[in-house]
XYZ file of C-alpha atoms in Angstrom:
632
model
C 80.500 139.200 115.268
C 83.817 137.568 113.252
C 86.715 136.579 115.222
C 89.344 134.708 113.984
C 91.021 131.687 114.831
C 94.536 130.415 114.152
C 96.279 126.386 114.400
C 98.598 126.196 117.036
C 100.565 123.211 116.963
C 101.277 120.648 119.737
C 104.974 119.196 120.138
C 104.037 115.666 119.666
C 103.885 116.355 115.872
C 107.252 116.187 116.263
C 106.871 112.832 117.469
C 104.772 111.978 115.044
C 106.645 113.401 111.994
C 109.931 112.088 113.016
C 110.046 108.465 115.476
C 106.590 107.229 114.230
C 106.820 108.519 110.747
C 110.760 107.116 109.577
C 110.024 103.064 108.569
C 113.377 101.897 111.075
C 116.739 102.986 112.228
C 118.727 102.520 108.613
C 116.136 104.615 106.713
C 116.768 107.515 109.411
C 120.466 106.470 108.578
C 120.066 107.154 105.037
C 118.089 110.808 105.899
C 121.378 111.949 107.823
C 123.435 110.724 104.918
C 121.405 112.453 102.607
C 121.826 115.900 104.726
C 125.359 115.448 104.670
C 125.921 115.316 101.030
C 123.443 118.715 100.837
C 126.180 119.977 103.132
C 128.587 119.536 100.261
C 130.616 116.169 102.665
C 132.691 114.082 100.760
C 133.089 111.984 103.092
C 130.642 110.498 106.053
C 132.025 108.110 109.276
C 129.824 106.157 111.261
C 130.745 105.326 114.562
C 128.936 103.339 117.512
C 130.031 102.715 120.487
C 128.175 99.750 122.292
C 129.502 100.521 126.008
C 127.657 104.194 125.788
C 124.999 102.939 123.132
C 126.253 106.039 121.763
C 126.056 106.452 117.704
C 128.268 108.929 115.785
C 127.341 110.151 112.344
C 129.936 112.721 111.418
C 130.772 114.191 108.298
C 133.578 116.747 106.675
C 130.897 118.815 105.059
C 130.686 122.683 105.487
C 129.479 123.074 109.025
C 126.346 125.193 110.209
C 126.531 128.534 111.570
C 124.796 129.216 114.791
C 122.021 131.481 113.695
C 121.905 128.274 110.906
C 121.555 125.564 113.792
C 118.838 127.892 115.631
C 117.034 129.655 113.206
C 116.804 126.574 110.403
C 117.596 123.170 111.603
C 115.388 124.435 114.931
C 112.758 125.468 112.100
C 110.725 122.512 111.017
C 109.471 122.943 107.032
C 111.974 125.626 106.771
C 112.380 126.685 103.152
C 116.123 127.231 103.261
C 115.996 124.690 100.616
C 112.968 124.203 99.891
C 112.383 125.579 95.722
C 115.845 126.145 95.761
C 117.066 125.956 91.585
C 119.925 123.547 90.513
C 122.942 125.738 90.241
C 122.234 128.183 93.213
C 123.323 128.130 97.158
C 124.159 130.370 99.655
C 127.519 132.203 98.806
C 127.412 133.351 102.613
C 127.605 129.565 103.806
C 129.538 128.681 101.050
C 132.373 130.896 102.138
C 135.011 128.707 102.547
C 133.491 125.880 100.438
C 136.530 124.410 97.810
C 136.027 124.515 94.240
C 134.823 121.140 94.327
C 132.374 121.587 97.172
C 130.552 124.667 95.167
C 130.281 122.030 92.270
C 128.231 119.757 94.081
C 126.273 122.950 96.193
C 124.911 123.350 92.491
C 123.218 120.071 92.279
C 119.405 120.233 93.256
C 119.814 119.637 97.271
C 118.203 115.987 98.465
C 116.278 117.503 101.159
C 113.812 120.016 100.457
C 110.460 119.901 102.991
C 112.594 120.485 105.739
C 111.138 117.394 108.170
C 113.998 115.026 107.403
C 116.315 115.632 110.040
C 113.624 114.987 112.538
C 114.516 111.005 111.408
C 117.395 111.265 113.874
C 114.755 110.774 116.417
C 114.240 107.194 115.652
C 117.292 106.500 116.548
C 117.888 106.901 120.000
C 116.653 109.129 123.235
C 119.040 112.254 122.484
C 120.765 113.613 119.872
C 123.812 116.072 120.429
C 124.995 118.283 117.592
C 128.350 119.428 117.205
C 129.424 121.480 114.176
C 131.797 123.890 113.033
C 131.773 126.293 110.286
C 134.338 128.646 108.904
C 137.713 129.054 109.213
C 140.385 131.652 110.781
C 139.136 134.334 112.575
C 135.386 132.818 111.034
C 135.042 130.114 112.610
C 132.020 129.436 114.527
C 131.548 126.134 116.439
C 128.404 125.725 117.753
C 126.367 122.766 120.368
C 122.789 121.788 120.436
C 121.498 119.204 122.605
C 117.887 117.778 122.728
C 116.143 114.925 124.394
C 113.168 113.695 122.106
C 110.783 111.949 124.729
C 109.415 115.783 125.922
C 107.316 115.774 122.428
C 105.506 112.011 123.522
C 104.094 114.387 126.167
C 100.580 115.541 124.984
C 100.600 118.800 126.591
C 103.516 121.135 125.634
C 102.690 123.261 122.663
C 105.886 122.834 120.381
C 107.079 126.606 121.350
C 107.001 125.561 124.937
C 109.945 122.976 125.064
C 113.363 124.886 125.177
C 116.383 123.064 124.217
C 119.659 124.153 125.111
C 122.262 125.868 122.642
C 125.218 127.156 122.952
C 127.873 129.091 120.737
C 131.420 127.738 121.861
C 134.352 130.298 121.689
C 137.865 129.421 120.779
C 139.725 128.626 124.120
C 136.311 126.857 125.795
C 136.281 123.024 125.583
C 133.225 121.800 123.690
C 133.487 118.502 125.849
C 132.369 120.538 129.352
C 129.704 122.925 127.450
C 128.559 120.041 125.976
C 128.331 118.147 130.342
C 126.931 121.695 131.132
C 123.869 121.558 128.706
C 122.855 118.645 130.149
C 122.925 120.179 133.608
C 121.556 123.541 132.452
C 118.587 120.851 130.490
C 118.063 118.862 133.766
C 117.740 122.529 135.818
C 115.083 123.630 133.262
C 113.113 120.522 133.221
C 113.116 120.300 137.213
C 110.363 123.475 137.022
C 108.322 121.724 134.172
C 107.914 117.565 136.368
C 104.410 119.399 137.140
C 103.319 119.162 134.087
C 103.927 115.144 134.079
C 100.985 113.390 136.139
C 99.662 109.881 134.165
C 101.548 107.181 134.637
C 103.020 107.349 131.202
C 104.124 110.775 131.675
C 106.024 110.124 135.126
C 107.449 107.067 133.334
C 109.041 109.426 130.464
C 109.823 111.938 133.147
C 112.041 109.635 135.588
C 113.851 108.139 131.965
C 114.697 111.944 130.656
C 115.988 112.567 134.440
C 118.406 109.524 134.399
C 119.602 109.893 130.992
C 120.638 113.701 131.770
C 121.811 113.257 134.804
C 123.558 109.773 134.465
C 123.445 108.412 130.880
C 124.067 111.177 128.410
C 126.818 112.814 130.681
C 128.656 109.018 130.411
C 128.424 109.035 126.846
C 129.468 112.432 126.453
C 132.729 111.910 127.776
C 133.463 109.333 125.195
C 132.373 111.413 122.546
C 135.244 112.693 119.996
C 135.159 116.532 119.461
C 136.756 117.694 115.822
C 137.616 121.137 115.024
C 137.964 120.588 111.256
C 134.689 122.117 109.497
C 131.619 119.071 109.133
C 128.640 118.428 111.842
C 128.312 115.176 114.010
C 124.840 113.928 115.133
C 126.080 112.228 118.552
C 122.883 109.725 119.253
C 122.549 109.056 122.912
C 121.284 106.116 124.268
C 120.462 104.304 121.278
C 117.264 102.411 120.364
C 117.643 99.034 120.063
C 117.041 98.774 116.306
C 120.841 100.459 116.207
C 122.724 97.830 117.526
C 120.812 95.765 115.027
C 122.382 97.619 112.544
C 125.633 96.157 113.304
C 124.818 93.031 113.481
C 126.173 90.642 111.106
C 124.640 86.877 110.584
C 125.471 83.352 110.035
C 124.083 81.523 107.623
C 125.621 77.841 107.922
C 122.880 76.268 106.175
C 124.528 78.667 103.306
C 127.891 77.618 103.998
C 128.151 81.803 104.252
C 130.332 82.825 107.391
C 129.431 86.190 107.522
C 125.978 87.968 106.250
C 125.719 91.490 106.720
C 122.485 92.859 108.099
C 120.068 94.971 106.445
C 121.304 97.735 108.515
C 124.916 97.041 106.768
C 123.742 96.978 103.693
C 122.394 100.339 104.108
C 126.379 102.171 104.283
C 127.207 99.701 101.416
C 124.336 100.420 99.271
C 124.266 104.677 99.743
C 125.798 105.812 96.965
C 125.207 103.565 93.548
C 128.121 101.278 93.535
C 127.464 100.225 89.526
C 128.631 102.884 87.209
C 132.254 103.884 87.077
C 131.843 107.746 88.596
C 132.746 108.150 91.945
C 130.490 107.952 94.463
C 128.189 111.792 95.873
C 129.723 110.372 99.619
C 132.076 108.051 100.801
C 130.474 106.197 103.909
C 132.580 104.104 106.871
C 131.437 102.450 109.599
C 132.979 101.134 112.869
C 131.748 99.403 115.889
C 133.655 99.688 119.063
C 136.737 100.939 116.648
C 136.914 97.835 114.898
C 136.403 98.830 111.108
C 132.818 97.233 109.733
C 132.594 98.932 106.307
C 135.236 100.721 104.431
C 138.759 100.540 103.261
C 139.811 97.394 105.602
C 136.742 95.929 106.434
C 135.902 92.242 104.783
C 132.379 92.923 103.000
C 133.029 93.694 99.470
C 130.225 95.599 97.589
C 129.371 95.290 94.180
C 131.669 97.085 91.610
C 131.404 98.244 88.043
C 133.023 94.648 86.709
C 131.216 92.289 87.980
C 128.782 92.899 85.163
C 131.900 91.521 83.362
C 132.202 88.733 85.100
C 128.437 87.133 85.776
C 126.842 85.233 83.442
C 123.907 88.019 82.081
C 123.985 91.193 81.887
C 121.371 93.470 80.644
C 121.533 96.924 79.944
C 118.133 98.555 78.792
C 117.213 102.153 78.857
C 113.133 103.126 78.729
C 112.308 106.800 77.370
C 109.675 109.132 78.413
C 107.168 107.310 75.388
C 107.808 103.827 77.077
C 110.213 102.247 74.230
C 112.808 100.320 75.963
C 116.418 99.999 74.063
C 119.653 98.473 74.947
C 122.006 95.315 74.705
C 121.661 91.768 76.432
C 124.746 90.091 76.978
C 123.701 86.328 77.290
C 126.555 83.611 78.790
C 129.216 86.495 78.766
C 129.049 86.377 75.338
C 125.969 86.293 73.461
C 125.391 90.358 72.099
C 121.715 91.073 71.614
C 119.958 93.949 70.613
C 116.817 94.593 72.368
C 114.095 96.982 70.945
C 110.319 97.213 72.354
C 107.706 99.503 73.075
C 105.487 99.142 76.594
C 103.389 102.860 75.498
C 99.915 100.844 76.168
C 101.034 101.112 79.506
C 101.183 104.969 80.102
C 97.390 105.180 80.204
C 95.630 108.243 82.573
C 98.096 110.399 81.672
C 100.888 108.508 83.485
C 104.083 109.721 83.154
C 107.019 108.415 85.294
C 109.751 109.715 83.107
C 113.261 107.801 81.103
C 115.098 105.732 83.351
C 117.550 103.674 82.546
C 118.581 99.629 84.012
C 121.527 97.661 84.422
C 121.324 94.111 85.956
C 123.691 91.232 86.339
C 122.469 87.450 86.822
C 123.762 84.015 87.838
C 121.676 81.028 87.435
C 120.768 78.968 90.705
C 122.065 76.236 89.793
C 126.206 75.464 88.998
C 124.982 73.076 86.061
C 123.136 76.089 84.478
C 125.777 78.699 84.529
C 128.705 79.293 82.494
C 130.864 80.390 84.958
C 134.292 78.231 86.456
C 133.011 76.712 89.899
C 135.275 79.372 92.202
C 133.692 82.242 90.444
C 130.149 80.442 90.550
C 130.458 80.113 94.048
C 131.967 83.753 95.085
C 128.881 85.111 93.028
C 126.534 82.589 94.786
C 128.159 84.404 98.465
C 127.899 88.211 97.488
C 124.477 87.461 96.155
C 122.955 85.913 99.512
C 125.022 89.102 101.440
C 124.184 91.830 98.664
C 121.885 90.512 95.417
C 118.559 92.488 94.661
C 117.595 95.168 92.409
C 118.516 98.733 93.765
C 116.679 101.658 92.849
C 118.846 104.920 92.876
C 117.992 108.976 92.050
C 120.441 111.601 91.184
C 123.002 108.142 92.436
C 121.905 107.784 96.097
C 119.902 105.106 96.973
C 115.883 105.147 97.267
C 115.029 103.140 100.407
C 113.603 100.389 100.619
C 114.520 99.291 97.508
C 117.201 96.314 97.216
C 116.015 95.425 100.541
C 115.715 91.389 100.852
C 111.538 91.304 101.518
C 111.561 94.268 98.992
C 110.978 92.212 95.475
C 108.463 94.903 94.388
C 108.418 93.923 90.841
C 107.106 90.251 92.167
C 110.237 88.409 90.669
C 109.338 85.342 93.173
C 105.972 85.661 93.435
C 106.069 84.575 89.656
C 108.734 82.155 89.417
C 106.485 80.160 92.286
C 103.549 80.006 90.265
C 105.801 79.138 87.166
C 109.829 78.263 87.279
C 109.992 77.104 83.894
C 108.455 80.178 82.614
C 109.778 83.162 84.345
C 113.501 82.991 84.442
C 114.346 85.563 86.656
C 115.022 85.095 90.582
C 115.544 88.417 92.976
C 117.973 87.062 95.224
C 120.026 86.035 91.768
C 120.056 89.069 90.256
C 122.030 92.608 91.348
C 121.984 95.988 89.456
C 120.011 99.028 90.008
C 117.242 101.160 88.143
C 118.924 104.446 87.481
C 116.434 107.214 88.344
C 117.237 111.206 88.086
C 115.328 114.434 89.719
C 114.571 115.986 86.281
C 113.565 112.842 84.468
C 111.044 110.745 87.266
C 110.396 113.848 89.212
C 106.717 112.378 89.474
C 108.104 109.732 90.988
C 107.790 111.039 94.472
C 108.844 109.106 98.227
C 106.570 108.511 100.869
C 107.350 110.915 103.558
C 108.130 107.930 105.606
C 110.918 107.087 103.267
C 109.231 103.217 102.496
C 109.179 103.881 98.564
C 107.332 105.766 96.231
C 103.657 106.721 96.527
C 101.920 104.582 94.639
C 100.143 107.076 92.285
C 99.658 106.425 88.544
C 103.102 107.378 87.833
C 104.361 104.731 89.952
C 101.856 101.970 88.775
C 103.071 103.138 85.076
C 106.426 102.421 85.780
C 106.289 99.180 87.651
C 103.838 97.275 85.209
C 106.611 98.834 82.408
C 109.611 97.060 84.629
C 107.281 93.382 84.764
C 106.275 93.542 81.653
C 109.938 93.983 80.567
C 110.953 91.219 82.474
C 108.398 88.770 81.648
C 109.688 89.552 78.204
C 112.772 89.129 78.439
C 112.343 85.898 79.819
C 109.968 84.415 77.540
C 112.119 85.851 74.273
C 115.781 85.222 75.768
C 116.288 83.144 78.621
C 113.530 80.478 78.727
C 114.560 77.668 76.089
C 112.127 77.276 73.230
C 111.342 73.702 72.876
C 111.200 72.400 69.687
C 108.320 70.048 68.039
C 109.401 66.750 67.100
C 109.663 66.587 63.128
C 109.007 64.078 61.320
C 111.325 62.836 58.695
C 111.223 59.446 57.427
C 112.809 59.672 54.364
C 116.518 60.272 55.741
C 118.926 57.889 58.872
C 119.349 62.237 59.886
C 115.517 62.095 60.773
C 115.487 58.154 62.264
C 118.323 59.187 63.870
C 116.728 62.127 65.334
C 113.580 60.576 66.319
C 115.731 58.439 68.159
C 117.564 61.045 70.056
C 113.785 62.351 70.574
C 112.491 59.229 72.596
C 115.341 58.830 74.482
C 115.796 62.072 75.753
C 111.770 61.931 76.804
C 112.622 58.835 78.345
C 115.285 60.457 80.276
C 112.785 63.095 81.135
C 110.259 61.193 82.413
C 112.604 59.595 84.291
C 113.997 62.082 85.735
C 110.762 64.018 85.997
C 108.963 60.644 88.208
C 112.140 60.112 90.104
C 112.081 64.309 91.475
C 108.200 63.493 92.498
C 108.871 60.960 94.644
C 111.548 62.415 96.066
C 110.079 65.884 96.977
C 106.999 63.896 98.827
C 109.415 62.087 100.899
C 112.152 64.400 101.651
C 109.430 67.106 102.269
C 107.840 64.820 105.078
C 111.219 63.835 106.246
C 113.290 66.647 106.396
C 110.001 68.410 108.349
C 109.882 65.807 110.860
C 113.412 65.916 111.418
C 113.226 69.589 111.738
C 110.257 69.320 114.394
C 111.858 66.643 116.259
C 115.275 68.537 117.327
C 113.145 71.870 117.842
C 110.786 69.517 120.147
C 113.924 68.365 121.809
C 115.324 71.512 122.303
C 112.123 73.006 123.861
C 112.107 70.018 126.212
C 115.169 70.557 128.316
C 117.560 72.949 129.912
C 121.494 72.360 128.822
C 122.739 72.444 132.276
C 123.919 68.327 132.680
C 126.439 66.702 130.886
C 124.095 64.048 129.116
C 121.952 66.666 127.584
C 124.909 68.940 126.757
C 125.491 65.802 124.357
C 122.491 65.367 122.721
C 122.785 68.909 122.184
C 125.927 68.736 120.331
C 124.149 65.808 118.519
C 121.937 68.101 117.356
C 123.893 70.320 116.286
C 125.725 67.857 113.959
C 122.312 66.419 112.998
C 121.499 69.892 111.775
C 124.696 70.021 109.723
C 124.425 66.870 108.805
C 120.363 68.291 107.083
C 120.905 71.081 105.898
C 123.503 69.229 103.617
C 121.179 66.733 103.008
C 118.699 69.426 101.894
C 121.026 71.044 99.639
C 121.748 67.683 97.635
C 117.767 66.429 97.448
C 117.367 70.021 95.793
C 120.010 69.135 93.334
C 118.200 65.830 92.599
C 114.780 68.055 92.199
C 114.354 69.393 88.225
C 113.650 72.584 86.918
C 114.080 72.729 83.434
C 111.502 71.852 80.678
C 112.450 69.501 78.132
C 114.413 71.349 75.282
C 113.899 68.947 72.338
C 110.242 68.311 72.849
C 107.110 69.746 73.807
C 105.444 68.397 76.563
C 101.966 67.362 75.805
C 98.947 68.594 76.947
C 97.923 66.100 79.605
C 101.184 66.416 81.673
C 101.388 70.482 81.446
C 99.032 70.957 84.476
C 101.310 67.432 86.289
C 104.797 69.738 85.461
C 103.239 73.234 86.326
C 102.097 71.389 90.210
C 105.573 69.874 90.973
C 107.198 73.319 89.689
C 105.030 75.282 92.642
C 105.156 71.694 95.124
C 109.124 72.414 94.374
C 109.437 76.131 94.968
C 106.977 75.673 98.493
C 109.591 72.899 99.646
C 112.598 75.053 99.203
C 111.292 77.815 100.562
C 109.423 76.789 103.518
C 112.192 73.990 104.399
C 114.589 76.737 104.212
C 112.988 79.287 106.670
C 112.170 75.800 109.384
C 116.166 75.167 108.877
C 117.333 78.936 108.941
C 114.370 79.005 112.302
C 117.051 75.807 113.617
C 119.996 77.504 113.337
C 118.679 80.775 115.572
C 117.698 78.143 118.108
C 120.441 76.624 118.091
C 122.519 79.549 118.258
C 120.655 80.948 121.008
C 121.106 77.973 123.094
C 124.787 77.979 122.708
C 124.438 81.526 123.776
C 122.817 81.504 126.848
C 124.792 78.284 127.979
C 128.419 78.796 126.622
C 129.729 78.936 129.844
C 128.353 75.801 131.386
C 129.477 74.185 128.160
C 133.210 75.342 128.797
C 132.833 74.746 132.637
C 131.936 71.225 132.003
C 134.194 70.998 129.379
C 136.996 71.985 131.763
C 135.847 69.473 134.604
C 136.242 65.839 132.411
């Protein structure tokens, strides 16, 4: 006999497709920013309020109805958008949308397999949404509130968890519906605590019952209800990778006052910032109502003219075959055509589409730029808050790329095992690869939003974007050096020959001098660095004697990290331009390059490892600091 048999699905996928799935809080950022724009938004606000750990992500889009909250955000994989062709929406929904709202509904929607709002998850315990469609007699205003922990329990079937809904009617208050569905949620889940027996589960159980009964009500009432049309996610009781978000650091070693976090970066970055049309969604953020990003705040994002203004610029577009075309503009003012072809590299079939680049670069060095010193030094700022290449489709921002620990075309790894022969730096560099839905469709994200799926599309279009920078480098950037001619029938070539051996003196010099240097400062500098992290370790600031050689150790590190700066300065980079160096001391040149690179990086991360110490100590002990201060 045949019987049949059918999946039935357990709630934990949700779990599992949402909190464990999305890579960290600002990539489930980015999801909610993406729904908004599909809502046709113009404009997004990002609020967080660290008293409540309550996080607002509002927008002025056009709203959900309520059989749209329950019968499609409640639906996961729904296909309301799902297929859906460029140029066609809803006319229904899009009622009251403006002209220029139905403009953008015609664009090919960013979310399509229906999963991504479950990112919300990985942001906090709760999420509450609030939104409002229509207008006049039309308007429908609707609540939803659900608590995410009941799908970590391994029992419940996904149908069997109930969430509470409600359709809010002109003259109610959405504020007490909004107290009520948590009572009417912590009524509902009193008849279910049977279900919760292991440890784990009466664990999650007693942290849902507090957060409905005591935490989400708090945060409620702090909560700002709008009637305008748009939908708010209202995050209750954050996870702890929010308030990270908001975070900004200091980097003294830099001389840098303020450095946003990655979480930061993520409003700043959203829509692409480099080409002249407006941005799909105008993002602000504020913490505790003080104004973080947007008009006001004091990070400033790149812009459209700072190509202008920094010292290369390249602009390069790659077709469908793999021939890349465009213009270089070298030391603002150098115009150079640039014409190759990279087709070798679209083998199996690959085909990740045209795309097109734009990059800006400043040296690392003030000698090696053209730039006045200010300007050298404001670039040298934005590009330790902001520098990296961006990736961006359709003009919204493909995470991770542009992230700091994101250099996915290896800019770094090669520039360690050869500085003089691969020009390019990530953290000197800013600019985006401009990527569309048509064109790189085969480009396709990770459902976990941590970059592309590395298919042979992908592979085809990263060893097209190394290749093209190894290029460049090696044709425009890295100085040729010239053989030494001989001419002994002219003073020109005496005369030049002389220039010749003095400038290899000079060289060699120079080139002995930076050895020595880098053994001893690397063995110095470490053991300084290990001694005031030993001394910190080996006492508690809480007398006045040690609350001294603290403060000694903080201008020791000062006092290093300045020293560090200026033996880097003394440390050489550049290959001889007037002669080539000979064979025997290529393999000498090539080890100091990577002996060089090692010391500035690993000194760096022991001095920026310093500075959190140090921070944290004057942290945890402030007070006692300013109470002794206060007594003498």
């Amino acid at each position: 006999m045949i019987n049949k048999a059918h999946f039935s699905t357990k709630a934990r996928v949700v779990d599992l497709l949402g909190r464990e799935q999305i890579a960290d809080a600002p990539t489930a950022i980015t999801e909610l920013l993406k729904n908004a724009i599909d809502a046709a938004a113009e404009n997004v606000e990002v609020r967080y309020n660290t008293k409540t750990r309550c996080l607002e992500i509002e927008d002025d889009g056009l709203g959900m109805r309520f059989d749209d909250l329950k019968s499609k955000w409640m639906v996961l994989a729904t296909d309301s958008k799902h297929g859906q062709a460029e140029g066609s929406y809803n006319e229904e929904w899009a009622k009251y949308a403006t002209s220029e709202q139905k403009e953008k509904l015609r664009k090919k929607p960013l979310g399509e397999k229906g999963i991504g709002r479950l990112a919300v998850a990985a942001l906090g315990n709760g999420t509450l949404v609030w939104t409002r469609w229509g207008k006049g007699k039309d308007i429908q205003r609707s609540l939803l509130l659900v608590h995410w922990h009941f799908f970590r329990h391994s029992a419940f079937l996904l149908d069997e968890i109930k969430f509470p809904i409600a359709e809010v009617k002109k003259n109610e208050d959405p504020k007490q519906i909004a107290t009520q569905l948590c009572k009417d949620f912590a009524e509902w889940f009193k008849e279910k605590q049977d279900d919760w027996t292991t440890i784990d589960q009466l664990t999650l159980a007693a942290e849902i019952k507090n957060d409905l009964e005591k935490i989400f009500p708090k945060a409620i009432e702090e909560v700002e209800f709008k009637n305008d049309m748009g939908t708010l996610f209202g995050v209750l009781k954050t996870a702890s990778g929010v308030e990270e978000i908001y975070e900004i650091d200091k980097d003294v070693s830099a001389n840098v006052e303020k450095i946003p976090s990655e979480g930061l970066r993520t409003f700043f970055g959203f829509s692409n910032p480099f080409l002249e049309k407006e941005a799909r969604l105008k993002v602000s953020a504020k913490k505790d109502d003080k104004i973080i990003y947007g008009s006001g705040s004091d990070f400033e994002f790149w812009v459209p003219d700072d190509f202008k203004e920094c010292d290369h610029k390249i602009d390069i577009e790659i077709n469908g075959n793999g021939f890349a075309k465009g213009i270089i503009t070298k030391s603002k003012s150098k115009i150079i055509k640039y014409e190759r072809s990279f087709s070798h590299l679209l083998d199996k079939g690959a085909k990740p589409g045209s795309f097109k680049i734009i990059l800006g670069y400043v040296p690392g060095t003030f000698p090696a730029s053209v730039l006045t010193k200010p300007n050298f030094d404001r670039f040298t700022k934005r590009l330790r808050e902001y520098g990296g290449l961006y990736v961006y489709r359709d003009g919204i921002r493909v995470m991770p790329y542009g992230r700091f620990d994101n250099d996915f075309l290896s800019f770094d790894e090669r520039r360690a095992r050869h500085a003089g022969r691969h020009y390019f730096a990530y953290r000197r560099m800013f600019g985006a690869i401009l990527l569309t839905s048509d064109n790189n469709h085969r480009l396709q994200d990770k459902a976990g939003r941590e970059g592309f799926i590395k298919n042979n599309d992908y592979r085809a279009f990263q060893k097209i974007l190394i290749d093209l920078f190894i290029d460049l480098a090696k044709s425009h950037f890295v100085e040729k050096p010239q053989e030494e001619k001989k001419d002994t029938k002219s003073n020109a070539g005496a005369a030049h020959r002389t220039r010749v051996d003095q400038e290899k003196k000079d060289f060699f010099e120079k080139f002995n001098q930076a050895k020595q240097i880098l053994e001893k400062e690397n063995n110095k500098i470490d053991k300084k660095i290990k001694d005031y992290i030993r001394k910190i370790d080996s006492y508690e600031v809480k007398v006045i004697q040690d609350i001294r050689e603290f403060e000694d150790i903080e201008t020791g590190y000062y006092d290093l990290s300045n020293h560090f700066n200026e033996t880097l300065d003394q440390l050489i980079t550049e290959e001889p331009k007037s002669f080539t160096l000979e064979e025997r001391y290529v393999l000498t040149w090539d080890d100091y390059l990577n002996k060089r690179n090692a010391f500035e990086v690993n000194i760096q991360k022991k001095i920026n490892k310093l500075a959190k110490r140090i921070e944290k100590v004057n942290a945890e002990f402030k007070e006692e600091k300013e109470r002794i201060i206060k007594i003498e």
